[in-house]
């Protein structure tokens, strides 16, 4: 998770929401790492998770990544859940829960949806405080030095 946090910091430094991810194979070798970049790339699908899947699939020469595990600083959304299922990723480890759009337990128990044709394991809350603090600080600064907004 520390590597994913470093990737998130890289994205945050460019003005992107600081979410970082890495994809590792069954032996723990890093296949890809990425941070959010929808603003930079002008691409609404450029979440850290999607960018990792794209890079790893290109490297592997296959869109399926069985045995791979995603480590990400924020609970993935529904879009990312769908991509992870299609890629046949084995497991997801995330840091901070996302109470607004989290698809791994916070808003939706996505991996348990009965119509999905692939099951993946997940574990949330790994280094949750550090991951959440980075996001909270980013939005505190972005919203104007801690002023509360509705």
Coordinates of N, CA and C in Angstrom, one line a residue:
X1 N 0.8 -1.2 0.0 CA 0.0 0.0 0.0 C 0.9 1.3 0.0
X2 N 2.0 1.2 0.6 CA 2.9 2.3 0.6 C 3.3 2.8 -0.8
X3 N 3.5 1.8 -1.7 CA 3.8 2.2 -3.1 C 2.5 2.8 -3.8
X4 N 1.4 2.3 -3.5 CA 0.1 2.9 -4.0 C 0.0 4.4 -3.5
X5 N 0.3 4.6 -2.2 CA 0.2 5.9 -1.6 C 1.2 6.9 -2.3
X6 N 2.4 6.4 -2.6 CA 3.4 7.2 -3.3 C 2.9 7.6 -4.7
X7 N 2.2 6.6 -5.4 CA 1.6 6.9 -6.7 C 0.5 7.9 -6.6
X8 N -0.3 7.8 -5.5 CA -1.4 8.8 -5.3 C -0.8 10.2 -5.1
X9 N 0.2 10.3 -4.3 CA 0.9 11.6 -4.1 C 1.3 12.2 -5.4
X10 N 1.9 11.4 -6.3 CA 2.3 11.9 -7.6 C 1.1 12.5 -8.4
X11 N 0.0 11.8 -8.3 CA -1.2 12.3 -9.0 C -1.7 13.6 -8.3
X12 N -1.7 13.6 -7.0 CA -2.2 14.7 -6.3 C -1.4 16.0 -6.6
X13 N -0.1 15.8 -6.8 CA 0.8 16.9 -7.0 C 0.5 17.6 -8.4
X14 N -0.2 16.8 -9.3 CA -0.6 17.4 -10.6 C -2.0 17.9 -10.6
X15 N -2.7 17.9 -9.4 CA -4.0 18.4 -9.3 C -5.1 17.3 -9.5
X16 N -4.7 16.1 -9.7 CA -5.7 15.0 -9.8 C -6.0 14.6 -8.3
X17 N -7.2 14.0 -8.2 CA -7.6 13.4 -6.9 C -6.6 12.3 -6.6
X18 N -5.9 12.4 -5.4 CA -4.8 11.5 -5.1 C -5.2 10.1 -4.8
X19 N -5.4 9.3 -5.9 CA -5.7 7.9 -5.7 C -4.6 7.2 -6.5
X20 N -4.0 6.2 -5.9 CA -2.9 5.4 -6.5 C -3.2 4.0 -6.5
X21 N -2.7 3.2 -7.5 CA -2.9 1.8 -7.5 C -1.7 1.1 -8.1
X22 N -1.6 -0.2 -7.8 CA -0.6 -1.0 -8.4 C -1.2 -2.4 -8.6
X23 N -0.8 -3.1 -9.6 CA -1.3 -4.4 -9.9 C -0.1 -5.4 -9.8
X24 N -0.2 -6.4 -9.0 CA 0.8 -7.4 -8.8 C 0.4 -8.7 -9.3
X25 N 1.4 -9.5 -9.8 CA 1.0 -10.9 -10.2 C 1.0 -11.8 -9.0
X26 N 0.7 -13.1 -9.2 CA 0.6 -14.1 -8.1 C 1.8 -14.2 -7.3
X27 N 3.0 -13.8 -7.8 CA 4.2 -13.9 -7.1 C 4.7 -12.6 -6.5
X28 N 3.8 -11.6 -6.6 CA 4.1 -10.3 -6.0 C 4.9 -9.3 -6.8
X29 N 5.2 -9.7 -8.1 CA 5.9 -8.8 -9.0 C 4.9 -7.7 -9.5
X30 N 5.4 -6.5 -9.5 CA 4.5 -5.4 -10.0 C 4.4 -5.4 -11.5
X31 N 3.1 -5.5 -11.9 CA 2.8 -5.5 -13.3 C 2.6 -4.1 -13.8
X32 N 2.0 -3.2 -13.0 CA 1.7 -1.9 -13.4 C 1.4 -1.0 -12.1
X33 N 1.7 0.3 -12.3 CA 1.2 1.2 -11.2 C 0.7 2.5 -11.9
X34 N -0.2 3.1 -11.3 CA -0.8 4.3 -11.9 C -1.5 5.2 -10.8
X35 N -1.8 6.4 -11.2 CA -2.6 7.3 -10.4 C -3.8 7.8 -11.2
X36 N -4.7 8.4 -10.5 CA -5.9 9.0 -11.3 C -5.3 10.1 -12.2
X37 N -6.0 10.1 -13.4 CA -5.6 11.1 -14.4 C -6.7 11.5 -15.3
X38 N -8.0 11.6 -14.9 CA -9.0 12.0 -15.8 C -8.9 13.4 -16.3
X39 N -8.4 14.3 -15.4 CA -8.2 15.7 -15.8 C -7.1 15.8 -16.9
X40 N -6.0 15.3 -16.5 CA -4.8 15.4 -17.4 C -5.0 14.7 -18.7
X41 N -5.7 13.6 -18.7 CA -5.9 12.8 -20.0 C -7.2 13.2 -20.6
X42 N -8.0 14.0 -20.0 CA -9.3 14.3 -20.5 C -10.1 13.1 -20.8
X43 N -10.1 12.2 -19.8 CA -10.7 10.9 -20.0 C -11.4 10.5 -18.7
X44 N -12.7 10.4 -18.7 CA -13.5 10.1 -17.5 C -13.2 8.7 -16.9
X45 N -12.6 7.8 -17.8 CA -12.3 6.5 -17.3 C -10.9 6.3 -16.8
X46 N -10.2 7.4 -16.7 CA -8.7 7.3 -16.4 C -8.5 7.2 -14.8
X47 N -9.3 6.3 -14.2 CA -9.1 6.1 -12.8 C -7.8 5.2 -12.7
X48 N -7.2 5.3 -11.5 CA -5.9 4.6 -11.3 C -6.0 3.1 -11.6
X49 N -7.2 2.5 -11.2 CA -7.4 1.1 -11.4 C -7.4 0.7 -12.9
X50 N -8.2 1.5 -13.6 CA -8.3 1.3 -15.1 C -7.0 1.4 -15.7
X51 N -6.2 2.5 -15.4 CA -4.9 2.7 -16.0 C -4.0 1.5 -15.7
X52 N -4.0 1.0 -14.5 CA -3.2 -0.2 -14.1 C -3.6 -1.4 -15.0
X53 N -4.9 -1.6 -15.1 CA -5.4 -2.8 -15.9 C -4.9 -2.6 -17.4
X54 N -5.0 -1.4 -17.9 CA -4.6 -1.2 -19.3 C -3.1 -1.5 -19.5
X55 N -2.3 -0.9 -18.6 CA -0.9 -1.1 -18.7 C -0.5 -2.6 -18.6
X56 N -1.0 -3.2 -17.6 CA -0.7 -4.6 -17.4 C -1.1 -5.5 -18.5
X57 N -2.3 -5.3 -19.0 CA -2.8 -6.1 -20.2 C -1.9 -5.9 -21.4
X58 N -1.5 -4.6 -21.6 CA -0.6 -4.4 -22.7 C 0.7 -5.1 -22.6
X59 N 1.3 -5.1 -21.4 CA 2.5 -5.7 -21.1 C 2.4 -7.2 -21.3
X60 N 1.3 -7.8 -20.7 CA 1.0 -9.2 -20.8 C 0.6 -9.7 -22.2
X61 N 0.1 -8.8 -23.0 CA -0.5 -9.2 -24.3 C -1.8 -9.9 -24.1
X62 N -2.5 -9.6 -23.1 CA -3.8 -10.3 -22.8 C -4.6 -9.4 -21.9
X63 N -5.9 -9.3 -22.2 CA -6.8 -8.4 -21.4 C -7.2 -9.1 -20.1
X64 N -6.9 -10.4 -20.0 CA -7.2 -11.2 -18.8 C -6.0 -11.3 -18.0
X65 N -6.2 -11.0 -16.7 CA -5.0 -11.0 -15.8 C -5.3 -11.9 -14.6
X66 N -5.5 -13.2 -14.8 CA -5.8 -14.1 -13.7 C -4.7 -14.2 -12.7
X67 N -5.0 -14.3 -11.5 CA -4.0 -14.4 -10.4 C -3.5 -13.1 -9.9
X68 N -3.8 -12.0 -10.6 CA -3.3 -10.7 -10.3 C -4.1 -10.1 -9.1
X69 N -3.5 -9.2 -8.4 CA -4.1 -8.5 -7.3 C -3.9 -7.0 -7.4
X70 N -5.0 -6.3 -7.2 CA -4.9 -4.8 -7.3 C -4.8 -4.3 -5.9
X71 N -3.9 -3.3 -5.7 CA -3.8 -2.6 -4.4 C -4.1 -1.2 -4.7
X72 N -5.0 -0.6 -4.1 CA -5.5 0.8 -4.4 C -5.8 1.5 -3.1
X73 N -5.5 2.8 -3.1 CA -5.7 3.6 -1.9 C -7.1 4.0 -1.6
X74 N -8.1 3.9 -2.5 CA -9.5 4.2 -2.3 C -10.3 3.0 -2.8
X75 N -11.4 2.7 -2.1 CA -12.3 1.7 -2.5 C -12.8 2.0 -4.0
X76 N -12.7 1.0 -4.9 CA -13.0 1.1 -6.3 C -14.5 1.4 -6.4
X77 N -14.8 2.1 -7.5 CA -16.2 2.4 -7.9 C -16.8 1.3 -8.8
X78 N -18.0 1.4 -9.2 CA -18.7 0.4 -10.0 C -18.0 0.2 -11.4
X79 N -17.6 1.3 -12.0 CA -16.9 1.2 -13.3 C -15.6 0.3 -13.1
X80 N -14.9 0.6 -12.1 CA -13.6 -0.2 -11.9 C -13.9 -1.6 -11.5
X81 N -15.0 -1.8 -10.7 CA -15.4 -3.2 -10.4 C -15.7 -4.0 -11.7
X82 N -16.4 -3.4 -12.6 CA -16.7 -4.0 -13.9 C -15.4 -4.4 -14.6
X83 N -14.5 -3.5 -14.7 CA -13.2 -3.7 -15.4 C -12.4 -4.8 -14.7
X84 N -12.4 -4.8 -13.4 CA -11.7 -5.9 -12.6 C -12.3 -7.2 -12.9
X85 N -13.6 -7.3 -13.0 CA -14.3 -8.6 -13.2 C -13.9 -9.0 -14.6
X86 N -14.0 -8.2 -15.6 CA -13.7 -8.5 -17.0 C -12.2 -9.0 -17.2
X87 N -11.3 -8.4 -16.4 CA -9.9 -8.7 -16.4 C -9.6 -10.0 -15.7
X88 N -10.6 -10.5 -14.9 CA -10.4 -11.7 -14.1 C -9.4 -11.6 -13.0
X89 N -9.3 -10.3 -12.5 CA -8.4 -10.1 -11.3 C -8.8 -10.9 -10.2
X90 N -7.9 -11.5 -9.4 CA -8.2 -12.4 -8.3 C -8.6 -11.7 -7.1
X91 N -8.0 -10.6 -6.8 CA -8.3 -9.9 -5.5 C -8.0 -8.4 -5.6
X92 N -8.7 -7.7 -4.6 CA -8.5 -6.3 -4.5 C -8.2 -6.0 -3.0
X93 N -7.2 -5.2 -2.8 CA -6.9 -4.7 -1.4 C -7.0 -3.2 -1.5
X94 N -7.8 -2.6 -0.7 CA -8.0 -1.1 -0.7 C -7.8 -0.5 0.6
X95 N -7.4 0.8 0.6 CA -7.2 1.5 1.8 C -8.4 2.1 2.4
X96 N -8.7 3.4 2.0 CA -9.9 4.1 2.5 C -11.2 3.6 1.9
X97 N -12.2 3.5 2.7 CA -13.6 3.3 2.1 C -14.1 4.5 1.5
X98 N -14.9 4.3 0.5 CA -15.5 5.5 -0.2 C -17.0 5.4 0.0
X99 N -17.5 6.2 1.0 CA -18.9 6.2 1.4 C -19.9 6.7 0.3
X100 N -19.3 7.4 -0.7 CA -20.2 8.0 -1.7 C -20.4 7.0 -2.9
X101 N -19.3 6.4 -3.4 CA -19.3 5.6 -4.6 C -18.7 4.2 -4.5
X102 N -18.3 3.8 -3.3 CA -17.6 2.6 -3.1 C -18.4 1.3 -3.5
X103 N -17.9 0.5 -4.4 CA -18.6 -0.7 -4.9 C -18.1 -2.0 -4.2
X104 N -17.3 -1.9 -3.2 CA -16.8 -3.0 -2.5 C -17.2 -3.0 -1.0
X105 N -18.5 -2.7 -0.8 CA -19.0 -2.7 0.5 C -19.6 -1.5 1.1
X106 N -19.1 -0.3 0.7 CA -19.6 0.9 1.2 C -21.0 1.3 0.7
X107 N -21.1 1.3 -0.6 CA -22.4 1.6 -1.2 C -23.0 0.4 -1.9
X108 N -22.2 -0.5 -2.3 CA -22.7 -1.7 -3.0 C -21.7 -2.8 -2.7
X109 N -22.3 -4.0 -2.5 CA -21.4 -5.2 -2.3 C -21.2 -5.8 -3.7
X110 N -20.5 -5.1 -4.5 CA -20.3 -5.5 -5.9 C -19.8 -6.9 -6.2
X111 N -18.8 -7.3 -5.5 CA -18.3 -8.7 -5.8 C -19.3 -9.8 -5.5
X112 N -20.4 -9.5 -4.7 CA -21.4 -10.5 -4.4 C -22.5 -10.5 -5.4
X113 N -22.5 -9.5 -6.3 CA -23.7 -9.5 -7.3 C -23.8 -10.8 -8.0
X114 N -25.0 -11.4 -7.9 CA -25.2 -12.8 -8.4 C -25.0 -13.0 -10.0
X115 N -25.1 -11.9 -10.7 CA -25.0 -12.0 -12.2 C -23.6 -11.9 -12.7
X116 N -22.7 -11.5 -11.9 CA -21.3 -11.4 -12.3 C -20.7 -12.8 -12.6
X117 N -20.0 -12.9 -13.7 CA -19.4 -14.2 -14.1 C -18.0 -14.5 -13.6
X118 N -17.6 -13.7 -12.7 CA -16.3 -13.9 -12.1 C -16.3 -13.4 -10.6
X119 N -15.8 -14.1 -9.7 CA -15.7 -13.7 -8.3 C -14.3 -13.3 -8.0
X120 N -14.2 -12.2 -7.2 CA -12.9 -11.8 -6.7 C -13.0 -11.5 -5.2
X121 N -11.9 -11.8 -4.6 CA -11.8 -11.5 -3.1 C -11.4 -10.1 -2.9
X122 N -11.8 -9.5 -1.7 CA -11.3 -8.2 -1.4 C -11.1 -8.0 0.1
X123 N -10.2 -7.1 0.4 CA -9.9 -6.7 1.7 C -9.8 -5.2 1.8
X124 N -10.6 -4.5 2.6 CA -10.5 -3.1 2.8 C -9.9 -2.7 4.1
X125 N -9.6 -1.4 4.2 CA -9.1 -0.8 5.4 C -7.6 -0.9 5.6
X126 N -6.8 -1.4 4.6 CA -5.4 -1.5 4.8 C -4.8 -0.1 4.7
X127 N -4.1 0.3 5.8 CA -3.6 1.7 5.9 C -4.6 2.8 5.6
X128 N -5.8 2.5 6.0 CA -7.0 3.3 5.8 C -6.8 4.8 6.2
X129 N -6.2 4.9 7.4 CA -6.0 6.3 7.9 C -5.1 7.1 7.0
X130 N -4.0 6.5 6.6 CA -3.0 7.2 5.8 C -3.7 7.6 4.4
X131 N -4.4 6.6 3.9 CA -5.0 6.8 2.6 C -6.1 7.9 2.7
X132 N -6.9 7.8 3.7 CA -8.0 8.8 3.9 C -7.4 10.2 4.2
X133 N -6.4 10.2 5.0 CA -5.8 11.5 5.3 C -5.3 12.2 4.1
X134 N -4.7 11.5 3.1 CA -4.2 12.1 1.9 C -5.4 12.7 1.1
X135 N -6.5 12.0 1.0 CA -7.7 12.5 0.3 C -8.3 13.7 1.0
X136 N -8.4 13.6 2.4 CA -9.0 14.7 3.1 C -8.2 16.0 3.0
X137 N -6.9 15.8 3.0 CA -6.0 17.0 2.9 C -6.1 17.6 1.5
X138 N -6.2 16.8 0.5 CA -6.3 17.3 -0.9 C -7.6 18.1 -1.0
X139 N -8.7 17.6 -0.5 CA -10.0 18.3 -0.6 C -10.0 19.5 0.3
X140 N -9.4 19.4 1.5 CA -9.4 20.6 2.4 C -8.7 21.8 1.7
X141 N -7.5 21.5 1.1 CA -6.8 22.6 0.4 C -7.6 23.0 -0.8
X142 N -8.2 22.1 -1.6 CA -8.9 22.4 -2.8 C -10.1 23.3 -2.5
X143 N -10.8 23.0 -1.4 CA -12.0 23.8 -1.0 C -11.7 25.1 -0.3
X144 N -10.4 25.4 -0.1 CA -10.1 26.7 0.5 C -9.7 26.7 2.0
X145 N -8.7 26.0 2.3 CA -8.1 26.0 3.7 C -9.1 25.5 4.7
X146 N -9.8 24.5 4.4 CA -10.7 23.9 5.4 C -12.1 24.4 5.6
X147 N -12.4 25.4 4.8 CA -13.8 25.9 4.9 C -14.8 24.8 4.5
X148 N -15.8 24.7 5.3 CA -16.8 23.7 5.0 C -17.7 24.1 3.9
X149 N -18.0 23.2 3.0 CA -18.9 23.5 1.9 C -20.0 22.4 1.9
X150 N -21.1 22.8 1.4 CA -22.3 21.9 1.4 C -22.2 20.9 0.2

